[in-house]
GROMACS .gro file of C-alpha atoms in nm:
model
  512
    1MET     CA    1  20.634  17.987   2.599
    2LEU     CA    2  20.334  18.220   2.585
    3ALA     CA    3  19.983  18.143   2.459
    4ARG     CA    4  19.693  18.387   2.428
    5ILE     CA    5  19.331  18.265   2.416
    6ARG     CA    6  19.035  18.498   2.370
    7SER     CA    7  18.751  18.464   2.617
    8ALA     CA    8  18.489  18.684   2.785
    9ALA     CA    9  18.337  18.768   3.122
   10VAL     CA   10  17.996  18.893   3.227
   11LEU     CA   11  17.945  19.228   3.398
   12GLY     CA   12  17.581  19.286   3.483
   13ILE     CA   13  17.393  19.132   3.190
   14ASP     CA   14  17.652  19.235   2.930
   15ALA     CA   15  17.989  19.080   2.861
   16TYR     CA   16  18.332  19.214   2.772
   17PRO     CA   17  18.627  19.038   2.604
   18VAL     CA   18  18.906  18.897   2.819
   19ASP     CA   19  19.247  18.780   2.696
   20VAL     CA   20  19.363  18.469   2.881
   21GLU     CA   21  19.743  18.479   2.866
   22VAL     CA   22  19.927  18.164   2.976
   23ASP     CA   23  20.303  18.172   3.029
   24ILE     CA   24  20.513  17.864   3.110
   25SER     CA   25  20.867  17.935   3.226
   26SER     CA   26  21.152  17.767   3.411
   27GLY     CA   27  21.145  17.756   3.788
   28MET     CA   28  20.983  17.577   4.076
   29PRO     CA   29  20.647  17.421   3.977
   30SER     CA   30  20.370  17.668   4.058
   31PHE     CA   31  20.037  17.789   3.924
   32SER     CA   32  19.949  18.156   3.967
   33THR     CA   33  19.640  18.331   3.834
   34VAL     CA   34  19.648  18.711   3.821
   35GLY     CA   35  19.412  18.976   3.688
   36LEU     CA   36  19.174  19.000   3.987
   37PRO     CA   37  19.048  18.639   3.984
   38HIS     CA   38  18.777  18.564   4.237
   39GLY     CA   39  18.595  18.259   4.370
   40ALA     CA   40  18.544  18.001   4.097
   41VAL     CA   41  18.825  18.150   3.882
   42LYS     CA   42  19.084  18.075   4.151
   43GLU     CA   43  18.948  17.724   4.199
   44GLY     CA   44  18.975  17.667   3.824
   45ARG     CA   45  19.342  17.574   3.847
   46GLU     CA   46  19.250  17.259   4.044
   47ARG     CA   47  18.980  17.162   3.795
   48VAL     CA   48  19.204  17.229   3.497
   49SER     CA   49  19.501  17.031   3.630
   50ALA     CA   50  19.283  16.730   3.713
   51ALA     CA   51  19.098  16.751   3.379
   52LEU     CA   52  19.421  16.761   3.175
   53SER     CA   53  19.561  16.459   3.356
   54ASN     CA   54  19.240  16.257   3.335
   55ALA     CA   55  19.200  16.344   2.964
   56GLY     CA   56  19.541  16.197   2.887
   57PHE     CA   57  19.745  16.519   2.858
   58ALA     CA   58  20.062  16.604   3.046
   59PHE     CA   59  20.025  16.882   3.300
   60PRO     CA   60  20.336  17.107   3.278
   61LEU     CA   61  20.536  17.079   3.600
   62ARG     CA   62  20.691  17.423   3.561
   63ARG     CA   63  20.619  17.779   3.665
   64ILE     CA   64  20.277  17.870   3.521
   65THR     CA   65  20.137  18.223   3.518
   66VAL     CA   66  19.784  18.292   3.392
   67ASN     CA   67  19.688  18.656   3.334
   68LEU     CA   68  19.329  18.765   3.274
   69ALA     CA   69  19.339  19.096   3.088
   70PRO     CA   70  19.213  19.360   3.146
   71ALA     CA   71  19.358  19.311   3.489
   72ASP     CA   72  19.172  19.592   3.668
   73ILE     CA   73  18.824  19.429   3.657
   74ARG     CA   74  18.734  19.151   3.899
   75LYS     CA   75  18.664  18.818   3.725
   76ASP     CA   76  18.424  18.556   3.857
   77GLY     CA   77  18.265  18.238   3.730
   78SER     CA   78  18.390  17.912   3.581
   79ALA     CA   79  18.390  18.015   3.211
   80PHE     CA   80  18.769  18.057   3.208
   81ASP     CA   81  18.838  17.686   3.271
   82LEU     CA   82  18.842  17.584   2.904
   83PRO     CA   83  19.052  17.878   2.775
   84ILE     CA   84  19.305  17.823   3.056
   85ALA     CA   85  19.326  17.450   2.974
   86LEU     CA   86  19.375  17.520   2.603
   87GLY     CA   87  19.631  17.791   2.685
   88LEU     CA   88  19.833  17.541   2.889
   89LEU     CA   89  19.826  17.288   2.604
   90VAL     CA   90  19.928  17.545   2.344
   91ALA     CA   91  20.200  17.698   2.563
   92SER     CA   92  20.345  17.353   2.640
   93GLY     CA   93  20.344  17.254   2.271
   94GLN     CA   94  20.087  16.977   2.307
   95LEU     CA   95  19.832  17.153   2.084
   96PRO     CA   96  19.867  17.380   1.779
   97GLY     CA   97  19.731  17.729   1.840
   98GLU     CA   98  19.647  17.823   1.481
   99GLY     CA   99  19.292  17.690   1.502
  100LEU     CA  100  19.208  17.937   1.777
  101SER     CA  101  19.270  18.245   1.567
  102GLY     CA  102  18.960  18.466   1.571
  103THR     CA  103  18.775  18.229   1.806
  104LEU     CA  104  18.642  18.314   2.150
  105VAL     CA  105  18.647  18.025   2.399
  106LEU     CA  106  18.451  17.970   2.718
  107GLY     CA  107  18.333  17.682   2.933
  108GLU     CA  108  18.364  17.504   3.265
  109VAL     CA  109  18.575  17.188   3.273
  110GLY     CA  110  18.487  16.889   3.491
  111LEU     CA  111  18.753  16.673   3.658
  112GLU     CA  112  18.714  16.408   3.385
  113GLY     CA  113  18.748  16.667   3.109
  114ASP     CA  114  18.377  16.701   3.034
  115LEU     CA  115  18.248  17.050   2.948
  116ARG     CA  116  17.972  17.197   3.160
  117PRO     CA  117  17.746  17.495   3.085
  118VAL     CA  118  17.817  17.843   3.213
  119ARG     CA  119  17.596  18.142   3.281
  120GLY     CA  120  17.575  18.433   3.040
  121ALA     CA  121  17.660  18.244   2.720
  122LEU     CA  122  17.431  18.465   2.510
  123SER     CA  123  17.590  18.783   2.646
  124MET     CA  124  17.938  18.646   2.575
  125ALA     CA  125  17.837  18.542   2.223
  126LEU     CA  126  17.719  18.898   2.155
  127ALA     CA  127  18.045  19.030   2.300
  128ALA     CA  128  18.242  18.797   2.072
  129ARG     CA  129  18.067  18.937   1.765
  130SER     CA  130  18.119  19.295   1.884
  131ALA     CA  131  18.490  19.225   1.941
  132GLY     CA  132  18.534  19.111   1.581
  133CYS     CA  133  18.564  18.738   1.652
  134THR     CA  134  18.441  18.505   1.378
  135GLY     CA  135  18.395  18.193   1.590
  136LEU     CA  136  18.279  18.081   1.932
  137LEU     CA  137  18.371  17.755   2.103
  138LEU     CA  138  18.172  17.659   2.413
  139PRO     CA  139  18.003  17.367   2.594
  140HIS     CA  140  17.737  17.190   2.394
  141ALA     CA  141  17.474  17.263   2.660
  142ASN     CA  142  17.516  17.637   2.594
  143LEU     CA  143  17.481  17.593   2.219
  144PRO     CA  144  17.106  17.672   2.184
  145GLU     CA  145  17.127  18.022   2.336
  146ALA     CA  146  17.461  18.121   2.179
  147ALA     CA  147  17.359  18.005   1.830
  148VAL     CA  148  17.093  18.276   1.801
  149VAL     CA  149  17.369  18.534   1.743
  150GLU     CA  150  17.402  18.587   1.369
  151GLY     CA  151  17.736  18.651   1.200
  152LEU     CA  152  17.922  18.413   1.434
  153SER     CA  153  18.029  18.052   1.375
  154VAL     CA  154  17.917  17.884   1.698
  155ARG     CA  155  18.043  17.535   1.782
  156GLY     CA  156  17.957  17.326   2.087
  157ALA     CA  157  18.164  17.041   2.230
  158HIS     CA  158  18.099  16.782   2.499
  159SER     CA  159  18.453  16.738   2.631
  160LEU     CA  160  18.803  16.882   2.640
  161THR     CA  161  18.925  16.590   2.430
  162GLU     CA  162  18.670  16.671   2.158
  163VAL     CA  163  18.787  17.032   2.149
  164CYS     CA  164  19.153  16.928   2.121
  165GLU     CA  165  19.074  16.680   1.843
  166TYR     CA  166  18.893  16.957   1.655
  167LEU     CA  167  19.180  17.205   1.693
  168ALA     CA  168  19.430  16.940   1.583
  169GLY     CA  169  19.224  16.880   1.268
  170ARG     CA  170  19.131  16.522   1.353
  171HIS     CA  171  18.763  16.582   1.432
  172ALA     CA  172  18.498  16.811   1.287
  173ILE     CA  173  18.253  17.012   1.497
  174GLU     CA  174  17.965  17.144   1.290
  175VAL     CA  175  17.858  17.507   1.311
  176SER     CA  176  17.517  17.537   1.478
  177ARG     CA  177  17.243  17.733   1.299
  178VAL     CA  178  16.918  17.865   1.444
  179ASP     CA  179  16.616  17.994   1.254
  180LEU     CA  180  16.529  18.313   1.443
  181GLY     CA  181  16.200  18.355   1.258
  182GLU     CA  182  16.089  18.008   1.363
  183LEU     CA  183  16.199  18.070   1.721
  184MET     CA  184  16.009  18.398   1.747
  185ALA     CA  185  15.695  18.230   1.612
  186GLU     CA  186  15.706  17.974   1.894
  187ARG     CA  187  15.519  18.172   2.154
  188GLY     CA  188  15.387  17.844   2.286
  189ALA     CA  189  15.040  17.743   2.395
  190ASP     CA  190  14.912  17.924   2.704
  191THR     CA  191  14.819  17.693   2.990
  192VAL     CA  192  14.559  17.941   3.120
  193ASP     CA  193  14.298  18.153   2.941
  194PHE     CA  194  14.063  18.440   3.022
  195ALA     CA  195  13.780  18.217   2.900
  196ASP     CA  196  13.822  18.027   3.229
  197VAL     CA  197  13.721  18.335   3.433
  198ARG     CA  198  13.349  18.361   3.500
  199SER     CA  199  13.192  18.707   3.507
  200GLN     CA  200  13.429  18.991   3.623
  201ALA     CA  201  13.374  19.190   3.302
  202ALA     CA  202  13.499  19.514   3.465
  203ALA     CA  203  13.820  19.348   3.583
  204LYS     CA  204  13.883  19.194   3.242
  205ARG     CA  205  13.834  19.534   3.080
  206ALA     CA  206  14.081  19.693   3.323
  207LEU     CA  207  14.340  19.423   3.255
  208GLU     CA  208  14.292  19.474   2.881
  209VAL     CA  209  14.359  19.848   2.925
  210ALA     CA  210  14.662  19.769   3.141
  211ALA     CA  211  14.803  19.529   2.882
  212ALA     CA  212  14.738  19.769   2.592
  213GLY     CA  213  14.938  20.048   2.755
  214ALA     CA  214  15.180  19.851   2.979
  215HIS     CA  215  15.018  20.007   3.286
  216ASN     CA  216  15.071  19.887   3.643
  217ILE     CA  217  14.753  19.759   3.808
  218LEU     CA  218  14.631  19.691   4.163
  219LEU     CA  219  14.335  19.456   4.220
  220ILE     CA  220  14.143  19.509   4.545
  221GLY     CA  221  13.878  19.263   4.657
  222PRO     CA  222  13.768  19.000   4.909
  223PRO     CA  223  13.927  18.654   4.931
  224GLY     CA  224  13.809  18.424   4.655
  225ALA     CA  225  13.705  18.702   4.418
  226GLY     CA  226  13.951  18.578   4.154
  227LYS     CA  227  14.226  18.842   4.183
  228THR     CA  228  14.510  18.591   4.152
  229MET     CA  229  14.330  18.400   3.877
  230LEU     CA  230  14.292  18.721   3.675
  231ALA     CA  231  14.651  18.832   3.730
  232ARG     CA  232  14.796  18.496   3.622
  233ARG     CA  233  14.616  18.534   3.289
  234LEU     CA  234  14.757  18.880   3.222
  235PRO     CA  235  15.060  18.751   3.022
  236THR     CA  236  14.824  18.568   2.785
  237ILE     CA  237  14.691  18.898   2.648
  238LEU     CA  238  15.024  19.080   2.624
  239PRO     CA  239  15.162  19.133   2.271
  240SER     CA  240  15.428  18.900   2.135
  241MET     CA  241  15.787  18.992   2.213
  242SER     CA  242  16.010  19.158   1.955
  243LEU     CA  243  16.353  19.009   1.884
  244GLU     CA  244  16.521  19.291   2.076
  245GLU     CA  245  16.302  19.227   2.382
  246ALA     CA  246  16.359  18.852   2.358
  247LEU     CA  247  16.737  18.892   2.343
  248GLU     CA  248  16.747  19.127   2.641
  249THR     CA  249  16.517  18.908   2.848
  250THR     CA  250  16.716  18.597   2.758
  251LYS     CA  251  17.041  18.766   2.861
  252ILE     CA  252  16.898  18.834   3.206
  253HIS     CA  253  16.779  18.477   3.254
  254SER     CA  254  17.105  18.338   3.116
  255VAL     CA  255  17.312  18.540   3.364
  256ALA     CA  256  17.077  18.437   3.647
  257GLY     CA  257  17.095  18.071   3.543
  258THR     CA  258  16.717  18.033   3.506
  259LEU     CA  259  16.705  17.929   3.139
  260SER     CA  260  16.553  17.587   3.083
  261PRO     CA  261  16.790  17.322   2.939
  262GLY     CA  262  16.796  17.349   2.561
  263GLN     CA  263  16.614  17.684   2.558
  264SER     CA  264  16.740  17.931   2.297
  265LEU     CA  265  16.530  18.241   2.357
  266CYS     CA  266  16.268  18.363   2.603
  267VAL     CA  267  15.988  18.420   2.352
  268ALA     CA  268  15.704  18.412   2.608
  269ARG     CA  269  15.672  18.710   2.836
  270PRO     CA  270  15.787  18.627   3.193
  271PHE     CA  271  15.548  18.602   3.486
  272ARG     CA  272  15.717  18.621   3.826
  273ALA     CA  273  15.522  18.587   4.151
  274PRO     CA  274  15.760  18.605   4.451
  275HIS     CA  275  15.637  18.516   4.798
  276HIS     CA  276  15.569  18.803   5.037
  277THR     CA  277  15.862  18.694   5.258
  278ILE     CA  278  16.112  18.793   4.988
  279SER     CA  279  16.396  19.030   5.084
  280ASP     CA  280  16.475  19.358   4.913
  281ALA     CA  281  16.787  19.201   4.758
  282GLY     CA  282  16.579  18.911   4.627
  283LEU     CA  283  16.332  19.152   4.471
  284ILE     CA  284  16.564  19.401   4.299
  285GLY     CA  285  16.889  19.204   4.299
  286GLY     CA  286  17.211  19.225   4.492
  287GLY     CA  287  17.448  19.017   4.698
  288SER     CA  288  17.825  19.022   4.730
  289ASN     CA  289  17.839  18.912   4.367
  290PRO     CA  290  17.529  19.099   4.240
  291ARG     CA  291  17.268  18.894   4.060
  292PRO     CA  292  16.939  19.003   3.897
  293GLY     CA  293  16.637  19.007   4.126
  294GLU     CA  294  16.275  18.919   4.060
  295VAL     CA  295  16.197  19.261   3.912
  296SER     CA  296  16.467  19.209   3.647
  297LEU     CA  297  16.370  18.847   3.585
  298ALA     CA  298  16.022  18.981   3.506
  299HIS     CA  299  16.164  19.231   3.253
  300GLY     CA  300  15.936  19.249   2.952
  301GLY     CA  301  15.660  19.069   3.139
  302VAL     CA  302  15.460  19.076   3.461
  303LEU     CA  303  15.573  19.101   3.823
  304PHE     CA  304  15.283  18.985   4.040
  305LEU     CA  305  15.279  19.071   4.410
  306ASP     CA  306  14.992  18.887   4.579
  307GLU     CA  307  14.879  19.008   4.923
  308LEU     CA  308  15.063  19.336   4.869
  309PRO     CA  309  15.037  19.472   5.227
  310GLU     CA  310  15.200  19.153   5.361
  311PHE     CA  311  15.531  19.244   5.194
  312ARG     CA  312  15.771  19.426   5.424
  313ARG     CA  313  15.758  19.803   5.388
  314ASN     CA  314  16.128  19.838   5.300
  315VAL     CA  315  16.089  19.571   5.028
  316LEU     CA  316  15.801  19.756   4.863
  317GLU     CA  317  15.977  20.091   4.880
  318VAL     CA  318  16.276  19.969   4.676
  319LEU     CA  319  16.033  19.917   4.386
  320ARG     CA  320  15.971  20.289   4.346
  321GLN     CA  321  16.281  20.368   4.141
  322PRO     CA  322  16.262  20.061   3.909
  323LEU     CA  323  15.894  20.128   3.836
  324GLU     CA  324  15.974  20.485   3.745
  325ASP     CA  325  16.297  20.434   3.547
  326GLY     CA  326  16.266  20.079   3.417
  327VAL     CA  327  16.615  19.993   3.538
  328VAL     CA  328  16.778  19.874   3.862
  329THR     CA  329  17.117  20.019   3.954
  330LEU     CA  330  17.320  19.830   4.215
  331SER     CA  331  17.620  20.019   4.348
  332ARG     CA  332  17.890  19.837   4.540
  333ALA     CA  333  18.235  19.941   4.654
  334ALA     CA  334  18.405  19.774   4.359
  335VAL     CA  335  18.144  19.802   4.084
  336SER     CA  336  17.815  19.960   3.981
  337LEU     CA  337  17.580  19.742   3.775
  338SER     CA  338  17.253  19.814   3.597
  339TYR     CA  339  16.986  19.554   3.520
  340PRO     CA  340  16.682  19.619   3.298
  341ALA     CA  341  16.355  19.622   3.494
  342ARG     CA  342  16.083  19.739   3.256
  343VAL     CA  343  15.793  19.541   3.401
  344MET     CA  344  15.419  19.555   3.437
  345LEU     CA  345  15.345  19.543   3.808
  346ALA     CA  346  15.027  19.353   3.893
  347ALA     CA  347  14.940  19.350   4.261
  348ALA     CA  348  14.648  19.221   4.467
  349MET     CA  349  14.524  19.302   4.815
  350ASN     CA  350  14.222  19.271   5.040
  351PRO     CA  351  14.028  19.586   5.129
  352CYS     CA  352  14.093  19.523   5.501
  353PRO     CA  353  14.263  19.266   5.729
  354CYS     CA  354  13.963  19.030   5.730
  355GLY     CA  355  13.899  19.096   5.362
  356TYR     CA  356  13.529  19.181   5.371
  357ALA     CA  357  13.511  19.560   5.404
  358GLY     CA  358  13.228  19.679   5.182
  359ASP     CA  359  13.105  19.325   5.114
  360SER     CA  360  12.726  19.304   5.079
  361VAL     CA  361  12.705  18.948   5.215
  362ARG     CA  362  12.974  18.898   5.478
  363GLU     CA  363  13.022  19.130   5.770
  364CYS     CA  364  13.357  19.304   5.816
  365ARG     CA  365  13.506  19.252   6.164
  366CYS     CA  366  13.770  19.525   6.132
  367GLY     CA  367  13.756  19.862   6.301
  368PRO     CA  368  13.838  20.189   6.119
  369LEU     CA  369  14.186  20.198   6.273
  370ASP     CA  370  14.255  19.838   6.165
  371VAL     CA  371  14.154  19.920   5.808
  372GLU     CA  372  14.363  20.237   5.805
  373ARG     CA  373  14.667  20.058   5.948
  374TYR     CA  374  14.633  19.779   5.693
  375ARG     CA  375  14.607  20.011   5.393
  376SER     CA  376  14.890  20.235   5.516
  377LYS     CA  377  15.133  19.944   5.472
  378VAL     CA  378  15.140  20.044   5.105
  379SER     CA  379  15.280  20.396   5.083
  380GLY     CA  380  15.124  20.678   4.885
  381PRO     CA  381  15.429  20.724   4.657
  382LEU     CA  382  15.413  20.355   4.559
  383LEU     CA  383  15.037  20.373   4.494
  384ASP     CA  384  15.097  20.679   4.277
  385ARG     CA  385  15.319  20.464   4.055
  386ILE     CA  386  15.038  20.212   4.005
  387ASP     CA  387  14.825  20.345   3.722
  388ILE     CA  388  14.508  20.142   3.774
  389HIS     CA  389  14.337  20.073   4.108
  390LEU     CA  390  14.042  19.840   4.060
  391GLU     CA  391  13.787  19.691   4.297
  392VAL     CA  392  13.714  19.324   4.220
  393PRO     CA  393  13.382  19.211   4.374
  394ALA     CA  394  13.299  18.856   4.476
  395VAL     CA  395  13.144  18.642   4.203
  396ALA     CA  396  12.777  18.558   4.248
  397TYR     CA  397  12.667  18.194   4.242
  398ARG     CA  398  12.452  18.242   3.931
  399ASP     CA  399  12.760  18.365   3.743
  400LEU     CA  400  12.969  18.068   3.855
  401VAL     CA  401  12.720  17.815   3.717
  402GLY     CA  402  12.612  18.020   3.415
  403ALA     CA  403  12.650  17.870   3.069
  404GLN     CA  404  12.749  18.192   2.893
  405ALA     CA  405  13.074  18.160   2.698
  406GLU     CA  406  13.351  18.399   2.808
  407GLU     CA  407  13.586  18.584   2.573
  408SER     CA  408  13.918  18.410   2.511
  409SER     CA  409  14.265  18.551   2.570
  410ALA     CA  410  14.335  18.536   2.196
  411ALA     CA  411  14.044  18.769   2.118
  412ILE     CA  412  14.152  19.019   2.383
  413ARG     CA  413  14.516  18.997   2.273
  414ALA     CA  414  14.416  19.088   1.916
  415ARG     CA  415  14.278  19.421   2.040
  416VAL     CA  416  14.584  19.476   2.256
  417GLU     CA  417  14.812  19.413   1.958
  418ARG     CA  418  14.628  19.675   1.751
  419ALA     CA  419  14.659  19.933   2.029
  420ARG     CA  420  15.030  19.857   2.077
  421ALA     CA  421  15.087  19.891   1.701
  422LEU     CA  422  14.949  20.246   1.719
  423GLN     CA  423  15.183  20.321   2.009
  424ARG     CA  424  15.490  20.180   1.835
  425GLU     CA  425  15.419  20.404   1.538
  426ARG     CA  426  15.356  20.702   1.764
  427PHE     CA  427  15.685  20.659   1.953
  428ARG     CA  428  15.898  20.560   1.655
  429GLY     CA  429  16.245  20.709   1.697
  430GLN     CA  430  16.207  20.756   2.075
  431PRO     CA  431  16.433  20.501   2.247
  432GLY     CA  432  16.299  20.357   2.572
  433ILE     CA  433  15.935  20.435   2.493
  434TYR     CA  434  15.722  20.166   2.334
  435ALA     CA  435  15.394  20.201   2.528
  436ASN     CA  436  15.180  20.479   2.673
  437ALA     CA  437  15.284  20.401   3.030
  438HIS     CA  438  15.638  20.515   2.948
  439MET     CA  439  15.544  20.862   2.824
  440THR     CA  440  15.715  21.162   2.981
  441ALA     CA  441  15.542  21.491   3.067
  442ARG     CA  442  15.659  21.631   2.734
  443ASP     CA  443  15.508  21.334   2.549
  444LEU     CA  444  15.179  21.382   2.734
  445ARG     CA  445  15.154  21.744   2.621
  446ARG     CA  446  15.214  21.638   2.264
  447GLN     CA  447  15.003  21.322   2.252
  448CYS     CA  448  14.714  21.414   2.486
  449ARG     CA  449  14.573  21.742   2.361
  450LEU     CA  450  14.263  21.831   2.562
  451SER     CA  451  13.939  21.982   2.440
  452GLU     CA  452  13.750  22.225   2.664
  453ALA     CA  453  13.507  21.955   2.777
  454VAL     CA  454  13.787  21.710   2.862
  455GLU     CA  455  13.989  21.978   3.042
  456SER     CA  456  13.685  22.077   3.249
  457LEU     CA  457  13.626  21.714   3.347
  458LEU     CA  458  13.988  21.670   3.452
  459ARG     CA  459  13.987  21.994   3.649
  460ASP     CA  460  13.686  21.880   3.849
  461ALA     CA  461  13.843  21.538   3.911
  462VAL     CA  462  14.171  21.685   4.033
  463ASN     CA  463  13.995  21.929   4.267
  464ARG     CA  464  13.745  21.678   4.408
  465LEU     CA  465  13.979  21.377   4.438
  466GLY     CA  466  14.294  21.569   4.531
  467LEU     CA  467  14.499  21.391   4.265
  468SER     CA  468  14.875  21.440   4.281
  469ALA     CA  469  15.063  21.556   3.973
  470ARG     CA  470  15.180  21.198   3.913
  471ALA     CA  471  14.823  21.065   3.946
  472TYR     CA  472  14.701  21.331   3.701
  473HIS     CA  473  14.961  21.214   3.449
  474ARG     CA  474  14.856  20.852   3.511
  475VAL     CA  475  14.495  20.939   3.425
  476LEU     CA  476  14.608  21.096   3.097
  477LYS     CA  477  14.818  20.793   3.008
  478ILE     CA  478  14.530  20.555   3.079
  479ALA     CA  479  14.291  20.773   2.879
  480ARG     CA  480  14.534  20.771   2.586
  481THR     CA  481  14.541  20.390   2.599
  482ILE     CA  482  14.160  20.366   2.611
  483ALA     CA  483  14.146  20.594   2.307
  484ASP     CA  484  14.395  20.368   2.128
  485LEU     CA  485  14.177  20.066   2.200
  486ASP     CA  486  13.887  20.258   2.044
  487GLY     CA  487  14.104  20.369   1.750
  488ALA     CA  488  14.041  20.737   1.839
  489ALA     CA  489  14.298  21.002   1.749
  490GLU     CA  490  14.190  21.251   2.019
  491LEU     CA  491  14.091  21.207   2.382
  492GLU     CA  492  13.719  21.225   2.449
  493THR     CA  493  13.528  21.268   2.773
  494LEU     CA  494  13.429  20.899   2.782
  495HIS     CA  495  13.798  20.798   2.766
  496VAL     CA  496  13.892  21.030   3.052
  497SER     CA  497  13.585  20.930   3.256
  498GLU     CA  498  13.680  20.563   3.236
  499ALA     CA  499  14.041  20.646   3.326
  500ILE     CA  500  13.928  20.835   3.637
  501GLN     CA  501  13.723  20.533   3.746
  502TYR     CA  502  14.047  20.334   3.758
  503ARG     CA  503  14.180  20.551   4.044
  504THR     CA  504  13.973  20.372   4.311
  505LEU     CA  505  14.198  20.454   4.605
  506ASP     CA  506  14.208  20.825   4.513
  507ARG     CA  507  13.826  20.834   4.502
  508ARG     CA  508  13.805  20.643   4.829
  509SER     CA  509  14.044  20.887   5.000
  510ALA     CA  510  13.839  21.183   4.875
  511ALA     CA  511  13.520  21.024   5.008
  512ALA     CA  512  13.680  20.971   5.348
   0.00000   0.00000   0.00000
């Protein structure tokens, strides 16, 4: 007898429907799984057979063939355990199959028949809706993230027995509902605030500009100047996530298995700060079974690289393409996967190996060659992709003990939100562009018209600083963001002047 159960599998961060076909026929007892099963899928037959026996069902001692269609795509993961178990029960006549019509099933089965969560439940729920399914049956632990998909009756169960009782009509499993509006309003209280940072008005202004235009930023200063403290507060002034951003970010974290238990959506922008010993695969993703890396886990938020020159050169260089395109493409012999990687890069470094080059109080012990060797660890092409280079000076004692109240993150975020609203309106109808940092050369010509005075200022800056074409475009993007913060329709000389000041390393190279 043949049974067909609808399920799904994850490829990248998206999912596609899979038909689990179970055939029981006469012959020597055997259990074969076909359709390019891999790893946990192959091991599923042992879990399923033990779970059926321990849950009080008879395991068919006949020839069993399980086909996972389409058969030309490799399948991995434990999400096929539950559909295979139900297929065996339906094919052997122990369970009616009518209740599974129009329902997509997924879940890992424990040896006692308990249902355990799987990765990528949100992606598979979206795939179920796209495939025309009306219902989704999955482990109860995956219920919060899957229930955010509207137009789908999502039910969560704790055990295989509970699922069978529901399908036999002897037990009811309620459909889970989630209020998306309430979820999106739960940004959560920030544990850090810009009001905690004493002084550093120039750095706060630069971070505000970076947040308003989604610009990458590099903080350069001596140890203890507050570079890490400033960077960790950057997410607190970023605008709230849209539903589309939240869904895409949640899909990434669901596939990676980094969602907190009971979490439905990632409504707070991510902040990822990997250690400088990270590998290139850990940063952009990879492995024999490719997984998202830190740059994708930071999608929609901030990727913070502290002590930038301490990262291995090959690790930093793999960032160039994601920073430019906003996506990571991993090509393997069997498959090519793409992961979103639209991040704000925030990096920090010392001006020299000892950290005190240019300091007015402490003497630098580094020679010119030491300083040059240290700075050359970060390549020019990577620095070109960082819009803002900012020097962060040490904080004076009088500023540390001063009683002056500092501006809060909420006040700064209000200005950032207004600037981002202007940008959303400006780029309406242009997919992939929602902030000034993402503008193309064509967008710059259209959105950054230059007066004679502004053009003259830029010409002098390019000639004196030797700006590359990419750096020139970065200056225009930053100037456009500064104008948005001021509510100005056209670029003025003061906007461009401030933008040029944020190219510290270009000015330093010109001076040398």
